[in-house]
XYZ file of C-alpha atoms in Angstrom:
555
model
C -4.261 -49.741 -26.435
C -6.977 -46.710 -25.533
C -5.719 -44.278 -22.869
C -8.012 -44.964 -19.886
C -7.453 -41.623 -18.471
C -10.253 -39.305 -18.728
C -10.142 -36.459 -20.656
C -11.617 -32.706 -18.703
C -13.795 -30.406 -20.675
C -11.603 -27.095 -21.104
C -10.585 -25.667 -17.897
C -12.039 -28.562 -15.960
C -9.896 -31.328 -13.524
C -11.622 -34.369 -13.294
C -10.708 -37.558 -11.524
C -7.702 -39.120 -12.705
C -6.442 -36.087 -14.124
C -3.430 -34.476 -12.175
C -3.913 -30.542 -12.273
C -0.402 -30.238 -13.688
C -1.557 -32.170 -16.629
C -4.282 -29.630 -17.101
C -2.689 -26.906 -16.904
C 0.125 -25.552 -19.605
C 3.126 -23.795 -18.552
C 3.123 -19.887 -18.078
C 2.332 -18.307 -21.849
C 3.927 -15.705 -23.578
C 0.744 -13.510 -23.324
C 1.020 -13.943 -19.484
C 4.788 -13.005 -19.432
C 4.134 -9.955 -21.430
C 1.470 -8.789 -18.871
C 4.508 -9.158 -16.375
C 6.539 -7.214 -18.351
C 4.106 -4.413 -18.841
C 3.281 -4.493 -15.201
C 7.067 -4.205 -14.522
C 7.695 -1.625 -16.675
C 4.711 0.559 -15.213
C 5.975 -0.427 -11.683
C 9.424 1.316 -12.784
C 7.632 4.043 -14.869
C 7.547 7.011 -11.413
C 11.461 5.774 -10.342
C 13.029 6.213 -13.644
C 10.818 9.598 -14.438
C 11.799 11.003 -10.718
C 15.449 9.852 -11.411
C 15.456 11.896 -14.777
C 14.227 14.680 -13.144
C 16.265 14.902 -10.074
C 19.602 14.508 -12.703
C 18.100 17.204 -14.734
C 17.513 19.551 -11.643
C 20.615 18.111 -9.940
C 18.968 17.893 -7.064
C 18.929 14.637 -4.432
C 16.202 12.095 -5.142
C 14.471 11.196 -1.342
C 13.263 7.847 -2.289
C 9.761 8.559 -2.191
C 8.061 7.148 -5.160
C 4.549 7.348 -4.801
C 2.030 9.564 -5.889
C 1.590 12.848 -3.378
C -1.745 13.864 -2.574
C -3.257 17.172 -2.894
C -2.590 18.012 0.809
C 0.860 16.443 0.339
C 0.582 13.332 2.979
C 0.568 10.848 0.216
C 3.967 11.590 -0.470
C 4.751 11.565 3.052
C 3.829 8.296 3.181
C 7.374 6.432 1.545
C 9.170 9.453 3.536
C 7.901 7.773 6.720
C 8.371 4.089 5.719
C 12.163 5.340 5.383
C 12.220 6.949 8.617
C 10.954 3.778 10.305
C 13.932 1.989 7.985
C 16.341 4.495 9.295
C 15.208 3.985 13.034
C 15.063 0.479 13.210
C 18.997 0.247 12.114
C 20.144 1.392 15.047
C 17.622 -0.166 17.553
C 17.536 -3.716 16.577
C 15.033 -3.513 13.747
C 12.141 -2.044 16.054
C 11.099 1.590 14.828
C 9.364 4.546 16.701
C 7.578 7.577 15.445
C 10.306 10.568 14.363
C 7.305 12.830 13.219
C 6.624 13.694 16.523
C 8.584 15.423 19.792
C 6.351 13.794 22.149
C 7.203 10.244 23.728
C 7.387 7.295 21.149
C 9.183 4.000 21.818
C 10.823 1.613 19.566
C 7.518 -0.644 19.511
C 7.264 -1.365 15.508
C 8.306 -4.635 13.802
C 7.212 -4.793 9.993
C 9.159 -7.243 8.310
C 10.070 -5.570 5.092
C 10.980 -2.738 6.769
C 13.501 -4.779 9.370
C 14.939 -6.231 6.691
C 15.772 -3.459 4.918
C 17.195 -1.466 8.451
C 19.621 -4.493 7.860
C 20.528 -3.769 4.765
C 20.990 0.062 5.146
C 23.323 -0.911 8.552
C 25.252 -2.597 5.858
C 25.893 -0.183 3.399
C 23.328 0.129 0.885
C 21.769 3.568 1.109
C 18.244 4.439 2.549
C 16.360 4.579 -0.668
C 17.784 1.694 -1.984
C 16.941 -0.439 0.439
C 13.163 -0.094 0.348
C 13.356 0.172 -3.332
C 14.920 -3.102 -3.626
C 11.697 -4.878 -2.632
C 9.689 -3.363 -5.725
C 11.154 -5.996 -8.280
C 9.925 -8.716 -5.550
C 6.711 -6.931 -5.442
C 6.037 -6.940 -8.855
C 7.293 -10.651 -9.449
C 4.995 -11.785 -6.549
C 1.297 -9.696 -7.960
C 2.239 -11.273 -11.278
C 2.606 -14.847 -9.987
C -0.445 -14.900 -7.747
C -2.728 -13.421 -10.703
C -1.470 -16.460 -12.692
C -1.740 -18.809 -10.254
C -5.561 -17.842 -9.259
C -6.445 -17.528 -12.852
C -4.758 -21.099 -14.119
C -6.945 -22.322 -10.989
C -10.309 -20.642 -12.642
C -9.574 -21.484 -16.320
C -7.048 -23.970 -16.404
C -5.947 -24.572 -20.196
C -8.142 -21.361 -21.665
C -5.617 -19.430 -22.459
C -7.600 -16.132 -23.847
C -10.095 -16.614 -20.457
C -6.494 -17.049 -18.381
C -4.934 -13.699 -19.927
C -8.178 -11.799 -19.639
C -8.121 -12.781 -15.959
C -4.586 -11.826 -15.381
C -4.987 -8.280 -16.937
C -7.962 -7.612 -14.805
C -6.873 -8.800 -11.853
C -3.503 -6.465 -12.060
C -4.619 -3.254 -14.224
C -8.671 -3.179 -13.303
C -9.948 0.545 -12.678
C -13.610 1.546 -12.500
C -14.518 2.375 -15.930
C -16.513 5.581 -14.765
C -13.801 6.973 -12.294
C -11.702 7.284 -15.343
C -14.260 9.096 -17.071
C -15.036 11.445 -14.488
C -11.387 12.094 -13.971
C -11.288 12.564 -17.712
C -14.037 15.148 -18.531
C -14.250 16.591 -15.115
C -17.732 15.763 -14.776
C -19.472 15.599 -11.564
C -18.420 17.616 -8.293
C -14.673 17.561 -7.039
C -15.755 15.786 -4.076
C -17.437 12.970 -6.281
C -14.682 12.957 -8.643
C -12.414 12.368 -5.827
C -14.171 9.532 -4.038
C -14.670 7.410 -7.999
C -11.027 7.955 -8.171
C -9.943 6.773 -5.010
C -11.939 3.893 -5.350
C -10.461 3.143 -8.522
C -7.362 3.586 -7.118
C -7.482 1.026 -4.260
C -8.587 -1.472 -6.399
C -6.185 -0.900 -9.058
C -3.099 -3.444 -8.106
C -0.520 -2.053 -10.204
C -0.210 1.258 -8.835
C 0.733 -0.077 -5.407
C 4.385 -0.891 -6.721
C 4.261 2.926 -6.727
C 5.894 3.554 -3.183
C 3.571 1.247 -1.604
C 5.441 -1.476 -1.995
C 4.110 -3.521 1.488
C 0.560 -3.162 0.419
C 1.364 -4.968 -3.529
C 3.231 -8.022 -1.801
C 0.269 -8.071 0.990
C -1.937 -8.226 -1.788
C -0.114 -10.579 -3.662
C -0.345 -12.892 -0.751
C -3.830 -13.229 -0.094
C -5.049 -15.371 -2.989
C -1.012 -17.560 -2.448
C -2.816 -18.047 0.621
C -6.353 -19.067 -0.326
C -5.000 -21.538 -2.724
C -2.634 -23.085 -0.622
C -5.746 -23.369 1.907
C -7.918 -24.948 -0.791
C -5.013 -27.319 -1.666
C -4.579 -28.618 1.920
C -8.707 -29.228 2.003
C -8.937 -30.865 -1.165
C -5.604 -32.495 -2.138
C -4.977 -33.484 -5.236
C -8.333 -34.323 -7.232
C -6.457 -37.241 -8.951
C -6.698 -39.231 -5.972
C -10.133 -38.297 -5.565
C -13.417 -40.768 -6.389
C -15.746 -37.845 -6.796
C -14.873 -34.156 -8.102
C -16.660 -32.895 -5.118
C -15.183 -35.436 -2.606
C -12.684 -33.606 0.397
C -10.188 -35.424 2.165
C -10.458 -36.273 5.563
C -7.496 -34.763 6.893
C -5.947 -31.387 5.724
C -2.296 -31.560 4.041
C -0.363 -30.146 6.642
C 2.584 -28.346 3.960
C 0.082 -26.074 1.943
C -1.768 -25.639 5.021
C 1.246 -24.415 7.031
C 2.188 -22.437 3.807
C -1.100 -21.064 3.455
C -0.760 -19.854 7.242
C 2.307 -18.310 6.583
C 1.262 -16.472 3.635
C -2.008 -15.038 5.591
C 0.470 -13.616 8.747
C 2.836 -11.933 6.226
C -0.272 -11.124 4.287
C -1.833 -9.362 7.505
C 1.156 -8.162 9.184
C 2.131 -6.309 6.136
C -1.430 -4.953 5.275
C -3.995 -5.255 8.075
C -7.119 -4.736 6.011
C -6.082 -8.023 3.671
C -5.667 -9.643 7.180
C -9.542 -8.781 8.436
C -10.281 -10.367 5.253
C -8.468 -13.432 5.500
C -10.239 -14.198 9.084
C -13.735 -13.549 7.755
C -13.066 -15.526 4.830
C -11.463 -18.547 6.261
C -14.042 -18.281 8.952
C -16.986 -17.833 6.286
C -15.413 -21.046 4.656
C -15.656 -22.952 8.026
C -19.513 -21.743 8.102
C -20.676 -22.679 4.557
C -18.615 -26.296 5.013
C -20.943 -26.826 8.230
C -17.439 -26.931 10.506
C -16.239 -29.939 8.164
C -12.465 -28.774 8.168
C -12.796 -26.147 10.663
C -9.704 -27.285 12.979
C -7.457 -27.057 10.078
C -9.568 -23.624 9.231
C -8.090 -22.427 12.162
C -4.666 -22.611 11.482
C -4.692 -19.768 8.775
C -7.271 -17.654 10.716
C -4.962 -17.424 13.822
C -2.065 -16.623 11.582
C -3.858 -14.036 10.102
C -5.111 -12.744 13.592
C -1.925 -12.227 15.071
C -0.995 -9.626 13.345
C -4.190 -7.875 14.138
C -3.414 -8.577 17.824
C -0.535 -6.841 17.768
C -1.377 -3.391 15.510
C -4.495 -3.574 18.163
C -2.050 -3.746 20.963
C 0.093 -0.809 19.455
C -2.010 2.284 19.968
C -2.661 1.052 23.814
C 1.031 0.808 24.863
C 2.420 3.855 22.578
C 1.455 7.653 22.622
C 2.446 7.816 18.568
C 0.212 5.065 17.858
C -2.555 6.057 19.610
C -2.204 9.704 17.980
C -2.489 7.847 14.469
C -5.329 5.313 15.161
C -7.189 8.249 15.907
C -7.332 9.766 12.451
C -9.740 8.940 10.311
C -7.877 10.407 7.038
C -9.856 8.651 4.587
C -13.368 8.182 5.538
C -16.127 5.883 3.680
C -16.967 7.042 0.408
C -20.644 7.718 -0.293
C -23.287 5.457 -1.244
C -23.313 6.913 -4.538
C -19.593 6.516 -5.263
C -19.575 2.997 -4.596
C -23.066 2.429 -6.722
C -20.828 4.151 -9.494
C -17.673 2.900 -8.793
C -18.671 -1.043 -8.513
C -22.201 -1.309 -10.128
C -21.089 -2.043 -13.715
C -18.005 -4.540 -12.808
C -20.688 -6.087 -10.476
C -23.429 -6.355 -12.461
C -20.550 -8.205 -15.396
C -19.739 -10.149 -12.534
C -22.951 -11.677 -11.245
C -23.865 -13.745 -14.755
C -20.051 -15.462 -13.718
C -21.121 -16.786 -10.232
C -21.706 -20.448 -10.238
C -22.947 -22.614 -6.938
C -19.935 -23.833 -5.411
C -21.318 -27.388 -4.468
C -18.919 -27.924 -2.310
C -15.746 -26.513 -4.316
C -13.579 -24.466 -2.199
C -11.986 -21.971 -4.632
C -15.859 -21.358 -6.232
C -16.759 -20.662 -2.369
C -13.606 -18.489 -2.341
C -14.446 -16.569 -5.335
C -18.052 -15.484 -3.054
C -16.595 -15.150 -0.198
C -13.902 -12.952 -0.743
C -15.905 -10.114 -2.144
C -18.490 -10.298 1.058
C -15.239 -10.105 3.359
C -13.969 -6.955 1.605
C -17.073 -5.440 1.675
C -17.312 -6.251 5.717
C -14.013 -4.760 6.227
C -14.809 -1.616 4.668
C -17.989 -1.152 6.835
C -16.511 -2.434 10.612
C -13.206 -1.546 10.416
C -13.001 2.371 11.093
C -9.524 3.093 10.033
C -8.656 3.936 6.091
C -11.967 1.857 5.355
C -11.206 2.167 1.581
C -7.869 -0.137 1.835
C -10.191 -3.044 2.398
C -11.154 -2.633 -1.275
C -7.570 -3.350 -2.423
C -7.128 -7.381 -3.736
C -11.279 -6.906 -4.681
C -9.919 -7.081 -8.497
C -8.642 -10.451 -7.675
C -12.614 -12.278 -7.429
C -13.882 -9.862 -9.396
C -11.485 -10.713 -12.741
C -12.492 -14.298 -12.732
C -16.723 -13.500 -12.313
C -16.221 -10.979 -14.755
C -14.595 -13.125 -17.649
C -17.169 -15.851 -16.652
C -19.891 -13.185 -17.183
C -18.646 -11.663 -20.316
C -18.563 -15.482 -21.741
C -21.722 -16.072 -20.408
C -22.990 -13.174 -22.030
C -21.764 -14.389 -25.368
C -20.778 -10.892 -26.376
C -17.533 -12.342 -28.499
C -13.661 -11.898 -28.354
C -14.080 -8.285 -30.196
C -15.794 -6.625 -27.796
C -14.412 -8.814 -24.621
C -10.879 -6.863 -25.932
C -12.604 -3.728 -25.772
C -14.002 -3.817 -22.543
C -11.241 -4.848 -20.574
C -9.097 -1.864 -22.822
C -11.877 0.716 -21.155
C -11.658 -1.123 -17.802
C -8.148 -0.361 -17.506
C -6.549 1.739 -20.415
C -8.643 4.626 -19.193
C -7.447 4.799 -15.926
C -3.548 3.902 -15.905
C -2.963 6.662 -18.511
C -5.243 9.297 -16.165
C -2.427 8.023 -13.005
C 0.595 8.037 -15.798
C -0.806 11.668 -16.967
C -0.961 12.826 -13.179
C 2.256 11.643 -11.988
C 4.048 13.074 -15.197
C 2.526 16.599 -14.251
C 3.571 15.984 -10.557
C 7.048 14.669 -11.049
C 7.927 17.534 -13.492
C 7.642 19.530 -10.344
C 9.781 20.606 -7.496
C 8.289 18.878 -4.615
C 10.554 18.451 -1.513
C 8.986 14.955 -1.065
C 10.797 13.844 -4.468
C 13.601 16.590 -4.477
C 16.442 18.206 -2.430
C 18.466 21.052 -3.781
C 21.732 21.018 -3.380
C 21.647 23.351 -0.313
C 18.853 21.652 1.419
C 20.741 18.548 1.014
C 24.191 19.859 2.649
C 22.375 21.132 5.725
C 20.407 18.038 6.473
C 23.712 15.919 5.598
C 25.378 18.443 8.669
C 22.467 17.823 11.133
C 22.648 14.292 10.605
C 26.476 14.287 11.541
C 27.377 17.456 13.801
C 24.348 18.753 15.288
C 24.201 18.286 18.896
C 21.011 16.085 19.655
C 17.337 17.042 19.984
C 14.378 17.264 17.565
C 14.072 19.975 14.728
C 11.552 22.324 13.742
C 11.312 22.716 9.992
C 8.433 24.273 7.686
C 5.930 21.880 6.084
C 6.709 19.989 3.491
C 10.149 20.135 3.861
C 10.015 19.088 7.406
C 8.628 15.627 6.180
C 12.130 14.742 4.784
C 13.965 15.268 7.747
C 13.690 11.992 9.779
C 14.683 9.923 6.858
C 17.536 11.974 5.946
C 18.590 13.048 9.449
C 17.491 10.409 11.923
C 15.845 13.052 13.810
C 12.790 13.522 14.567
C 10.107 16.665 13.908
C 7.998 18.823 15.540
C 5.387 18.586 12.836
C 6.302 16.883 9.058
C 3.645 13.887 8.910
C -0.405 14.595 8.301
C -1.332 11.571 10.031
C 1.583 10.726 12.462
C 2.145 14.273 13.833
C -0.345 15.738 16.456
C -2.620 18.361 15.165
C -0.766 18.566 11.693
C -3.230 21.230 10.205
C -2.627 23.849 13.043
C 0.788 23.100 14.022
C 1.740 23.069 9.941
C 0.278 26.514 9.771
C 1.952 27.743 13.068
C 5.576 26.535 11.658
C 4.613 28.179 8.563
C 4.069 31.420 10.133
C 7.119 31.268 11.727
C 9.729 30.318 9.105
C 7.406 32.651 6.691
C 8.308 35.523 8.861
C 4.530 36.534 9.788
C 5.212 36.368 13.613
C 6.376 39.067 16.330
C 10.034 38.757 18.010
C 8.245 37.833 21.437
C 5.416 35.296 19.605
C 8.328 33.772 17.701
C 10.438 33.156 20.884
C 7.457 31.756 22.592
C 6.439 29.545 20.287
C 9.936 28.097 19.529
C 10.505 27.417 23.349
C 7.154 25.605 23.193
C 8.000 22.984 20.661
C 10.907 21.798 22.785
C 12.977 21.544 19.661
C 16.407 22.432 19.688
C 17.422 22.921 15.882
C 15.662 24.731 13.401
C 16.504 24.050 9.187
C 15.052 26.799 7.067
C 15.005 25.451 3.301
C 15.643 27.132 -0.058
C 12.021 27.871 -0.185
C 11.907 29.696 3.362
C 14.395 32.465 2.811
C 13.151 34.635 5.509
C 16.164 35.001 8.382
C 15.331 34.194 11.955
C 17.934 35.497 13.386
C 16.656 38.860 14.641
C 13.177 37.565 15.172
C 15.094 34.470 17.727
C 17.726 36.750 19.155
C 18.977 35.578 22.571
C 17.642 31.978 21.679
C 20.090 31.362 18.905
C 23.438 29.602 19.925
C 24.843 29.437 15.911
C 23.703 29.707 12.638
C 25.038 27.680 9.612
C 24.107 28.506 6.315
C 24.437 26.541 3.464
C 23.345 28.259 0.172
C 19.876 29.123 0.623
C 19.479 26.756 3.546
C 19.954 27.663 6.995
C 20.327 25.613 10.228
C 19.898 27.344 13.515
C 21.173 25.721 16.770
C 19.089 27.067 20.098
C 20.595 27.288 23.204
C 20.326 25.069 25.864
C 18.318 26.301 28.873
C 19.768 26.980 31.799
C 19.296 24.612 34.863
C 16.526 26.089 37.096
């Protein structure tokens, strides 16, 4: 008997054929891409651990790339500080990078779970780094699922899409970075744009961002399935279900909620996408789309409330550390990619997935221009829709597989190579964000276990490691979370560098409200004479010192 089930063109799903029949299992090529991402994610951690062993130093747990101002390297130290603080306050964390008022108001799911692991006996770095494998698996799985939905059984196109989703960087960013062409500011803007888009770099310290990025396509695919159902039961390829399927809809809403909670910029984009989809469909299925839109909006409401109820969050929300990129940098970074992707655009004709492919880049750009906080973060995840559109565009241009392979290499390898080289150079140093000497580690261990209660005054950038290593707040330590960081960092470094008079030093120390001073091995100037009567005791640990201040007499 002749088979009555219609056969689909390659990559298409038609009535009478289940999506499971047209999409093969994960291929060897896709597994190889996943292994490559795992190796890439582990690369900085292995490098740092080996270098720490060679230095006989303690690894702090930070494995993100340090910026020119040292701030980016402190981000993971803030995560670790939140985890340590949350472990003793029921999963709620405060800001330990200020001696000012800060309540235990921050609840973040990954950090709360890490806090539970730390309280159960896991080391602080391990409690956070355990999420790295999950981030890698989530990124690979979401990239494969997205590519399978777009290209079904076309293995070459699927694999190309997965590679670009995970490893796409802006080619001009790599060119200008390697050749040092153009001005330094322009090169930095291009590099920042490329780094924001590069999904593979998110497991380098920014695990919450990586998992959030993976959850966005998971949410969109689940919502698409909820709206369209199994097309094998549809009388037409464009037919939609009268009612959304509840299970995939709820899964899509859960993924949207977690993505928004872990990385609010993804939440804003999701809300825009769901609202845009409802408008494109002329409000058909709007009640169903409201479910994931509300789920994505709830964490955004939480993040909106935080600066209004907590002084530390209010300070952090006012910093615009990463400003919007100039139009020329956006054009140079996104222009070549958009030019190829434009050839891959199809008229949606009611297809939810095709509509999502167009709405996602629009939502990212809207988020970029309307959100004033760290605007370039909105570009994270843009590689996911662009990967499909670029592969389609290249196919439409009929450039051939050889040129396609060359194009993929140009869009990925130079950016990866530059970042790898940058991390090798950075990790080879002695930055305290990564490594603590035995003396510095002993001093901080003593503060954590034996010092009386109170805040800590320490030089930068050493102060950045103190909250996570001791659980004590510091007067200054993080470029985003410490009030007036540039001014305070300059003053505290003058003190520990011995560039203050005795009168000035004593007045300054009193004004900070700190009760403990810690001087690391990078600042060997003794403060005993300068502080004189303010000191209750001094404790020496090799080249590091801890100064305990006398408690002020009750008036």
